[in-house]
Coordinates of C-alpha atoms and ligand atoms in Angstrom, one line a residue:
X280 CA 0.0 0.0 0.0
X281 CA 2.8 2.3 0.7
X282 CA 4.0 1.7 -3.0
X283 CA 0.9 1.9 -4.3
X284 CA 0.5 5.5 -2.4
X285 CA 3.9 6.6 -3.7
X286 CA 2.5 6.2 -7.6
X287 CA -0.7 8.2 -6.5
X288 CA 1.1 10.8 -4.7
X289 CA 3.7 11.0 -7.6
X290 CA 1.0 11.5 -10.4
X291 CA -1.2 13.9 -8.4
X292 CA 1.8 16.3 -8.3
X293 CA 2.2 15.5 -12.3
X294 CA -1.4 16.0 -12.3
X295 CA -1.2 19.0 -11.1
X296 CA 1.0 20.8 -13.3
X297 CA -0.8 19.1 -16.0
X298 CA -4.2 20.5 -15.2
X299 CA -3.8 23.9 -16.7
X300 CA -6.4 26.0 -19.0
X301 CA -6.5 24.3 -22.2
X302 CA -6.5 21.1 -21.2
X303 CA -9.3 18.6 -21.6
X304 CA -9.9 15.8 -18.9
X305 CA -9.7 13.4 -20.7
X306 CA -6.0 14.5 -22.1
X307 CA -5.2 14.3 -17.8
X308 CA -7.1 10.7 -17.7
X309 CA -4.9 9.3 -20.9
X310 CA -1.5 10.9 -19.1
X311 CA -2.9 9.6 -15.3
X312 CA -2.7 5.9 -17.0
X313 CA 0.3 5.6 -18.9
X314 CA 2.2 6.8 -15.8
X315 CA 0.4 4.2 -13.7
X316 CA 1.1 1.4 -15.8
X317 CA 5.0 2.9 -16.1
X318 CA 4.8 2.1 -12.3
X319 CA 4.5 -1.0 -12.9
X320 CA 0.5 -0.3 -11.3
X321 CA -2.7 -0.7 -12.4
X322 CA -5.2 1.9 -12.7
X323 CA -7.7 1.3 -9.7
X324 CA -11.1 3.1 -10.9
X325 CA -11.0 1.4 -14.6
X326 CA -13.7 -0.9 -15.0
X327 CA -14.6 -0.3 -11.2
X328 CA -18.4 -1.0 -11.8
X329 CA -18.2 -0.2 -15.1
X330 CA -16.1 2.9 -14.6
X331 CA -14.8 4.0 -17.7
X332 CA -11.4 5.7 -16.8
X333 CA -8.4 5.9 -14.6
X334 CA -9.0 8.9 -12.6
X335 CA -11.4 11.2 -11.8
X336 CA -12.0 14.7 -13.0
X337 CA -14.4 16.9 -11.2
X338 CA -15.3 20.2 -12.8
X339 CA -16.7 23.0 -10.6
X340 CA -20.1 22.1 -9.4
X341 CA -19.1 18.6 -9.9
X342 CA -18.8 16.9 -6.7
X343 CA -16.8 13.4 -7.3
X344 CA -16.7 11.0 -10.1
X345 CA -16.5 13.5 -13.0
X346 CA -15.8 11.1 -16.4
X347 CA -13.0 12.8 -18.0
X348 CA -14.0 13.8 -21.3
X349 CA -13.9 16.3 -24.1
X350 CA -14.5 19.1 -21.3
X351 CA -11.7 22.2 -21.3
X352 CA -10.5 23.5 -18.2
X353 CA -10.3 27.3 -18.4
X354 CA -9.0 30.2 -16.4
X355 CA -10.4 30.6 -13.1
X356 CA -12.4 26.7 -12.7
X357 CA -11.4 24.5 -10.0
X358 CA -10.9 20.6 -10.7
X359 CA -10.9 17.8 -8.4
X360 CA -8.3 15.3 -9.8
X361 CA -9.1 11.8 -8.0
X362 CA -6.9 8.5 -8.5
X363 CA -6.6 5.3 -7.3
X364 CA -3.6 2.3 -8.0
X365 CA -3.5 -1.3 -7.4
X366 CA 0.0 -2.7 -7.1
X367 CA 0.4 -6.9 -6.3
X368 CA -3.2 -6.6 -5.0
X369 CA -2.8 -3.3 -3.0
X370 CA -4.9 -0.6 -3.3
X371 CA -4.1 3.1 -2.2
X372 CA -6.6 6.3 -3.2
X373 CA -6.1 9.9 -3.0
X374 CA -7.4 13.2 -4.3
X375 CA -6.8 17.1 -4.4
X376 CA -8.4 19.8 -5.6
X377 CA -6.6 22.0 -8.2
X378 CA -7.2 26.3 -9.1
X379 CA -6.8 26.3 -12.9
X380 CA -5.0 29.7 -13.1
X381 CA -6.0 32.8 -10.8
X382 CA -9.5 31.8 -9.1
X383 CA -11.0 34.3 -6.6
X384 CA -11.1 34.4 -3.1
X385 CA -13.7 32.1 -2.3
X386 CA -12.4 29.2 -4.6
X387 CA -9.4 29.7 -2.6
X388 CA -11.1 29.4 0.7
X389 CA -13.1 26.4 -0.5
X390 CA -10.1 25.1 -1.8
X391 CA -8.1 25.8 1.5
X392 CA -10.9 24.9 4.1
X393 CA -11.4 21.1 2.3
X394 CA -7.6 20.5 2.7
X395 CA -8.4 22.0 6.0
X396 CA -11.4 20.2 7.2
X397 CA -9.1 16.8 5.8
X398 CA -6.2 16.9 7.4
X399 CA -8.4 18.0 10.8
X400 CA -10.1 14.5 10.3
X401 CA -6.6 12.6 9.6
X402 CA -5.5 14.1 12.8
X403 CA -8.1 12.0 14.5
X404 CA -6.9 8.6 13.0
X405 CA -4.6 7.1 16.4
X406 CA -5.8 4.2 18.3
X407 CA -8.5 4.7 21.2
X408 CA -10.1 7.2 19.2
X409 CA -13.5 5.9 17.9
X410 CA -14.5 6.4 14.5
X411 CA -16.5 9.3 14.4
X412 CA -14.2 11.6 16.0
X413 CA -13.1 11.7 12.6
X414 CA -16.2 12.4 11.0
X415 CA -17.0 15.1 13.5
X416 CA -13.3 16.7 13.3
X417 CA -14.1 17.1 9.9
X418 CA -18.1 18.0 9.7
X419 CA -16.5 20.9 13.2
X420 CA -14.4 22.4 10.9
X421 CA -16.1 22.7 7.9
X422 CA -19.0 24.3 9.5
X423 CA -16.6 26.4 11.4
X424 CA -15.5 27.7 8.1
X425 CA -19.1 28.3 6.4
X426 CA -19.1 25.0 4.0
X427 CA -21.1 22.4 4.4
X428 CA -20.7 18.3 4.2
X429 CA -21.6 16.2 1.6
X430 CA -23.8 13.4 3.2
X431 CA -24.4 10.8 0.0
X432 CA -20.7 9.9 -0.5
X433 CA -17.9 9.0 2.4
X434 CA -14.5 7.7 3.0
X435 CA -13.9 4.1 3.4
X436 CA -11.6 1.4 4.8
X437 CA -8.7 0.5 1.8
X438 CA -6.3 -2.3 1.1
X439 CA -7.0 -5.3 -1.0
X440 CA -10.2 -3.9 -2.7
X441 CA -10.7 0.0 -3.1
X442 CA -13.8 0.0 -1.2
X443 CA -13.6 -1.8 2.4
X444 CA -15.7 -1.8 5.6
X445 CA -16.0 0.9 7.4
X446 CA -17.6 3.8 6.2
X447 CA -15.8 7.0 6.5
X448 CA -19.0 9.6 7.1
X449 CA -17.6 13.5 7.3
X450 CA -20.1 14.3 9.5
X451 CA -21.5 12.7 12.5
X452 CA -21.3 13.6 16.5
X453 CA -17.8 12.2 18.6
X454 CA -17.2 9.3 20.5
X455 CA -19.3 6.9 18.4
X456 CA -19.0 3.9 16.1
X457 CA -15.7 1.1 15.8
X458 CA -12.3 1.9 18.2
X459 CA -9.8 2.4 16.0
X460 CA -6.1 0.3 16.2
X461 CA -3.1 0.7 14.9
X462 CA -2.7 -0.1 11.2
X463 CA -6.6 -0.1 9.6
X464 CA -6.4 1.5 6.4
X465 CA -8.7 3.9 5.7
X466 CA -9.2 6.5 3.1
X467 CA -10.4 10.0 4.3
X468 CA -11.9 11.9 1.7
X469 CA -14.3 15.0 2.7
X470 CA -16.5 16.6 -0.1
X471 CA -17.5 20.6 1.1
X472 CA -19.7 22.6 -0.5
X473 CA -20.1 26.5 -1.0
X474 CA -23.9 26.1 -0.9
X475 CA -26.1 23.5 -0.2
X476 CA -24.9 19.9 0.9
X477 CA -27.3 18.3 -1.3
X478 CA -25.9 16.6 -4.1
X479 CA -27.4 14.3 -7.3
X480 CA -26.0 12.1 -9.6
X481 CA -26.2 13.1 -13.7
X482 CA -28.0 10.9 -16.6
X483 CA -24.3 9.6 -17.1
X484 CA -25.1 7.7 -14.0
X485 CA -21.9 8.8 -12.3
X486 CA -20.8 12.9 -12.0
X487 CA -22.1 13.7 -8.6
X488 CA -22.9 17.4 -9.0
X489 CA -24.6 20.4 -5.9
X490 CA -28.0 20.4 -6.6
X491 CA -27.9 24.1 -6.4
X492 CA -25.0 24.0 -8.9
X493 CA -22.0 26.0 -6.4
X494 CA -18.7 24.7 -6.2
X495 CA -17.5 22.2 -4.6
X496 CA -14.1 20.7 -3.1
X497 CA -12.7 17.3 -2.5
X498 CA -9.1 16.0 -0.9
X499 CA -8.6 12.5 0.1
X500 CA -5.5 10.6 1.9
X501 CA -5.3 7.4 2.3
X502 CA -4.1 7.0 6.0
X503 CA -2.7 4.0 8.5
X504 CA -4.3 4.4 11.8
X505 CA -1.2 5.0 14.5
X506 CA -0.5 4.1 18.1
X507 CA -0.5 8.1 18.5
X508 CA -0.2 9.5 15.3
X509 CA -1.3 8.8 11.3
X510 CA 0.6 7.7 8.6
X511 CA -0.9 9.2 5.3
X512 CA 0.7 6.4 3.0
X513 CA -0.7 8.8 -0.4
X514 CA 1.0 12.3 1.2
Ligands
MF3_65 N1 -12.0 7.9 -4.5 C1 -13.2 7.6 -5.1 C2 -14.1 6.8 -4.2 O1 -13.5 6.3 -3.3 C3 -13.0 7.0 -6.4 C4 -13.9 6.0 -6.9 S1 -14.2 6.1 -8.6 C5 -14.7 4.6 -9.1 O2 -15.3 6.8 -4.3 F1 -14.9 4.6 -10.3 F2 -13.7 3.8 -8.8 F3 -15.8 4.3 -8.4
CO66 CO1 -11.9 7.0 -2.1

């Protein structure tokens, strides 16, 4: 897993100086998979259910799971660039959130507080905490900051599939659900909103998008629960 979150880490920085106005999504999807396999990796999301490409590419109002396609980033968007690799039957899964040139102020913010309101949740991730103190870290923070908490989508546990028990929630009151020990995998992965938390899925059967069409942000580390502190393996 640690391998496997090198190559993600690796290609979300190649991501990111990739993801500049002019480019299309899919151009990022078809660079995203040649450097995976060049790992020696596989892509984790392709043919996930069906899913038709390597990463994901959020546009804007898009929340998570944005098909990469013929779409142009321009000047002043904000992308959410998700990717996944399996490497000899490892999985590791991470995410940022990109400004595609100069954005204003409260892209920045909503771009800042989701990093924010993640990292405030990975903080939570050592043994004896439960596993909404997480979820509440996060859903504190966010709400702190004026954003609000996608409810419909979560983090989950990680390692030999992509999606493992538990459920990640980013929201949720303290002290509740499983203990946590030293060394569960879990991917942490907040989705915050400028507006309204309320999110729906598009006729493509995948692009999450606001239902009030705002912008939203997404970051996600996969992270090893510690005796008394997390190790983000995708960092
Ligand atoms: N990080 C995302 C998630 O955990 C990526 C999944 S895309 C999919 O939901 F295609 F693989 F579903
Ligand atoms: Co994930």
């Amino acid at each position: 897993m640690r391998r496997a979150g090198r190559i993600v880490s690796d290609l979300l920085k190649l991501m990111e100086k990739e993801a500049k106005a002019g480019v299309s999504t899919k151009g990022l999807d078809e660079i995203a998979e040649d450097f995976i396999r060049s790992q020696g990796a596989e892509p984790a999301f392709k043919g996930y259910y069906g899913y038709p490409a390597s990463i994901c590419a959020s546009v804007n109002e898009e929340v998570v799971h944005g098909i990469p396609g013929k779409r142009v980033l321009k000047e002043g968007d904000i992308v959410g660039i998700d990717v996944g690799a399996k490497l000899e039957g490892f999985f590791s899964d991470a995410a940022r959130t990109f400004a595609i040139g100069k954005v204003d102020e409260e892209n920045k913010r909503l771009i800042e507080v989701t990093r924010e309101a993640m990292n405030q949740g990975i903080r939570q991730a050592v043994e004896g905490n439960r596993l909404s103190d997480i979820s509440w870290a996060v859903q504190s923070y966010a709400e702190k900051n004026g954003l609000s908490v996608v409810r419909d989508f979560v983090g989950h546990g990680i390692g030999r599939n992509l999606h493992e028990e538990p459920q990640v929630p980013n929201f949720g009151k303290a002290g509740q659900g499983m203990k946590l020990v030293q060394g569960m995998a879990l991917a942490i992965e907040p989705m915050l909103n400028l507006g309204t938390f309320e999110v729906e899925v598009l006729k493509d059967g995948w692009t999450v998008v606001t239902k009030d069409h705002k912008r939203s942000g997404h970051f996600e580390q996969t992270v090893f629960v510690g005796k008394d502190k997390p190790e983000v393996v995708t960092g």
